[in-house]
Coordinates of C-alpha atoms in Angstrom, one line a residue:
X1 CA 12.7 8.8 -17.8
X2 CA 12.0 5.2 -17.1
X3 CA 11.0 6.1 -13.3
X4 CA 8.5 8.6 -14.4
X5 CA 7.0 5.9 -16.8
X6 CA 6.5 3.2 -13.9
X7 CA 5.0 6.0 -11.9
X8 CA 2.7 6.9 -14.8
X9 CA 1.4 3.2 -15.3
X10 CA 1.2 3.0 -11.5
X11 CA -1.0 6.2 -11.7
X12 CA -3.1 4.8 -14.4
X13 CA -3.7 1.4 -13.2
X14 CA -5.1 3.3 -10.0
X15 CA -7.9 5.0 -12.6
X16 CA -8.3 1.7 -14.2
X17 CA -9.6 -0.3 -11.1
X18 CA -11.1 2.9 -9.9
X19 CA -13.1 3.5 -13.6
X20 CA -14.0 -0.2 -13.1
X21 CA -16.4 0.6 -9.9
X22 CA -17.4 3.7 -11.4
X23 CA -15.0 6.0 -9.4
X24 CA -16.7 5.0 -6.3
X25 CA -13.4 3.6 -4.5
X26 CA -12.0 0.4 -4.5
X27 CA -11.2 -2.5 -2.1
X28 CA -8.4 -1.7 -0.1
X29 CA -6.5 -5.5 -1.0
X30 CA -7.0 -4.5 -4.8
X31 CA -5.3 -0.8 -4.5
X32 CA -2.5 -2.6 -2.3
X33 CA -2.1 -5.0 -5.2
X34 CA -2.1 -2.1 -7.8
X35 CA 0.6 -0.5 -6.2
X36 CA 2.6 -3.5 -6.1
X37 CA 2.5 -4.3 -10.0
X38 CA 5.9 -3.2 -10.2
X39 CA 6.9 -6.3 -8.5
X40 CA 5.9 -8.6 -11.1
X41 CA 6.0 -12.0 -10.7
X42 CA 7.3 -11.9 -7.0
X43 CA 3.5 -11.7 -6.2
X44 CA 2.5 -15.1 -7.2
X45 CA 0.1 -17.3 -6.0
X46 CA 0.9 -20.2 -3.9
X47 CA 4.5 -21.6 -3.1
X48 CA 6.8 -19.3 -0.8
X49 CA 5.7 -15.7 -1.9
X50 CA 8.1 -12.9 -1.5
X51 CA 5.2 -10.5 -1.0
X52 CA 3.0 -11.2 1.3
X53 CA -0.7 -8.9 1.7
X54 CA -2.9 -9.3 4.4
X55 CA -6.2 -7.3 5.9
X56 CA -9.4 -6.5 6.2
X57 CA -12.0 -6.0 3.6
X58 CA -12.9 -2.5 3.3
X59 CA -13.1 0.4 0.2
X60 CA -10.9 2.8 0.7
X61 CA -12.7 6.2 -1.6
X62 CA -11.2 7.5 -4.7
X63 CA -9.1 9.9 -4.1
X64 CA -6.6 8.4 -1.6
X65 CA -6.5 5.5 -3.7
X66 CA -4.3 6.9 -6.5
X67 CA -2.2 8.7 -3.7
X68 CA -2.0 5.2 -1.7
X69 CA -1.2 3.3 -5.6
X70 CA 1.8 5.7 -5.7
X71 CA 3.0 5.5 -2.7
X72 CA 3.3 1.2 -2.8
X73 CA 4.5 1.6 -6.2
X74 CA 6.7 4.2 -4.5
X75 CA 8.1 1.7 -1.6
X76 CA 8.3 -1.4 -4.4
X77 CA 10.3 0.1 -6.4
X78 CA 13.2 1.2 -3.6
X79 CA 12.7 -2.3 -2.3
X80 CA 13.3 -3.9 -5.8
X81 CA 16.6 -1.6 -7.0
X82 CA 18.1 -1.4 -2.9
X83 CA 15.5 -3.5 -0.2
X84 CA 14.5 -6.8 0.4
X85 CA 13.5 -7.3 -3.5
X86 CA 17.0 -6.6 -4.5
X87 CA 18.5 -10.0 -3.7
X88 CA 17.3 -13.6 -3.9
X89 CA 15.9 -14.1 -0.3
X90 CA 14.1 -11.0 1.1
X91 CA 10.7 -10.4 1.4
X92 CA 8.1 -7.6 2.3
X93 CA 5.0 -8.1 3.6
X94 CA 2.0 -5.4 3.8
X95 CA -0.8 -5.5 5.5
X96 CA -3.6 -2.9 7.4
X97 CA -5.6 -3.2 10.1
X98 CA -8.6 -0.7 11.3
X99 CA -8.1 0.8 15.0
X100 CA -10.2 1.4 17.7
X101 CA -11.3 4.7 16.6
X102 CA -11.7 4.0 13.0
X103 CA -8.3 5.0 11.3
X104 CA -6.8 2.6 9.1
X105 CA -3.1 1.7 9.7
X106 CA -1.2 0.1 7.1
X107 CA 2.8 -1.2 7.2
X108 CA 5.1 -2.1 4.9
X109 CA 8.1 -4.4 6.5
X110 CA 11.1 -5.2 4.6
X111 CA 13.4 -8.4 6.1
X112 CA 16.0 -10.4 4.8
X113 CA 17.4 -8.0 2.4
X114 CA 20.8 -6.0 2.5
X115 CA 21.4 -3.8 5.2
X116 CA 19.6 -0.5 5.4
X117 CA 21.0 3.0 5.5
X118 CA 19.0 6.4 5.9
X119 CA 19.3 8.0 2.6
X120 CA 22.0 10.8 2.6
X121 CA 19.2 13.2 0.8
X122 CA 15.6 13.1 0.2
X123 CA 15.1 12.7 -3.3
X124 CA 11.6 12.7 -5.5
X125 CA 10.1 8.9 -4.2
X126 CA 10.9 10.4 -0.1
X127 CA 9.0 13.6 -0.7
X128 CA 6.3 11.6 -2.7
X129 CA 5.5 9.3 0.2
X130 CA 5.8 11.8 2.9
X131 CA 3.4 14.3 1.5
X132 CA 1.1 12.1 -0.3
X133 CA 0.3 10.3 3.1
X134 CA 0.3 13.8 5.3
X135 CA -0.5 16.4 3.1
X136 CA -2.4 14.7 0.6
X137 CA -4.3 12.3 2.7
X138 CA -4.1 14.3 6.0
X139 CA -2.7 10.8 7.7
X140 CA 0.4 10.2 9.6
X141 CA 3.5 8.2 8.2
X142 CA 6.8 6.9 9.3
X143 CA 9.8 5.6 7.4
X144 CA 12.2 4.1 9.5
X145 CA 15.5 2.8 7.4
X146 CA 16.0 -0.1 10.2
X147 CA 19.3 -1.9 9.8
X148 CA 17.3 -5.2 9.4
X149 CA 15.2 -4.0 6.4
X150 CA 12.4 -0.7 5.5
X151 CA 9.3 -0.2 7.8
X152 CA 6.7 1.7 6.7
X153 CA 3.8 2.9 9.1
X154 CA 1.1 5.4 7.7
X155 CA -2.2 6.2 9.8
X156 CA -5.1 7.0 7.5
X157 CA -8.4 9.3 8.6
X158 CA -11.8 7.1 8.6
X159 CA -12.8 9.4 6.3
X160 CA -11.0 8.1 3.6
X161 CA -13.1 4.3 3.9
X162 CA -16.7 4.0 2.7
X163 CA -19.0 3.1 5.4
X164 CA -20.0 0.2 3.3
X165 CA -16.6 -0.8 2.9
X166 CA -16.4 -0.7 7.2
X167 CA -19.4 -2.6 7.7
X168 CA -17.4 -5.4 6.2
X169 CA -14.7 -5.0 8.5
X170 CA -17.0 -5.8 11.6
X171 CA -18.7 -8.6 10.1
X172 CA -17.5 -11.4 10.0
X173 CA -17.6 -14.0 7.3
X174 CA -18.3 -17.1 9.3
X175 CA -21.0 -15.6 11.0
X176 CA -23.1 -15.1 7.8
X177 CA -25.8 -16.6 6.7
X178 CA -26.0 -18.0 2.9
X179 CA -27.9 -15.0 1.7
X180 CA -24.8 -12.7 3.0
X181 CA -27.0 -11.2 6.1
X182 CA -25.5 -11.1 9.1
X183 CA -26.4 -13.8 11.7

């Protein structure tokens, strides 16, 4: 019971930050950080951080946002009860990048934690992951159970990232002008 209550508050902190923009999508470093609630105070700010986030600004639309909140929540969770958040020292970092031709790849890397085995079946969380990237989201995703620690690697159609949202990708900050216009 207590795993499908952390999925539903992951679930409805996805609608809250989505009901906050008026279901219009959400920055991808804020659905990245809804998914990893679960981790509670191992996200901090400043000092060594055990979680690290990094990437682009873009909005990633509505609908793969809940499916991508799960899915962290999904990989926090296994990395919390047997990953690199299971002992003192390990840490995860995630962080996306936009390719060449648009798609938006996003990894999760577990080091430092205990070693890492396959699992002998594919329970609830596996299938969750799996399909909500491929099915779901019509991306790609790979799990590989490295020795060293969890990697994560899911591909994700431009289709899912408002054009707004990839405009900011391009541009970059420093080149701006006060008013926000690109120079």
């Amino acid at each position: 019971m207590e795993n499908f209550t952390a999925r539903l508050h992951a679930l409805a902190a996805a609608h809250t930050i989505l009901s906050r923009r008026q279901w219009a999508g959400a920055p991808m470093a804020d659905v990245v950080r809804q998914g990893l609630t679960v981790c509670n105070g191992e996200l901090g700010m400043g000092g060594a951080r055990r979680v690290t986030v990094s990437g682009p600004d873009l909005t990633i639309g509505a609908a793969p946002t809940v499916s991508l909140v799960l899915v962290l929540h999904e990989l926090a969770t296994n990395a919390i009860k047997y990953g690199a958040l299971s002992n003192a020292t390990g840490t995860v970092s995630v962080c996306w990048t936009v390719e060449a031709d648009g798609r938006v790849s996003l990894e999760w890397r577990e080091q430092g934690g205990p070693s890492v085995s396959p699992p002998k079946r594919s329970g609830f969380g596996t299938r969750l992951i799996r399909d909500a990237i491929t099915r779901q989201l019509g991306g790609e995703a790979l799990v590989d159970h490295a020795h060293d620690g969890v990697v994560a690697r899911f591909v994700l159609p431009t289709g899912h990232f408002n054009p707004t949202g990839m405009a900011a990708i391009v541009t970059n900050p420093e080149l701006s002008n006060p008013d926000g216009e690109s120079a």
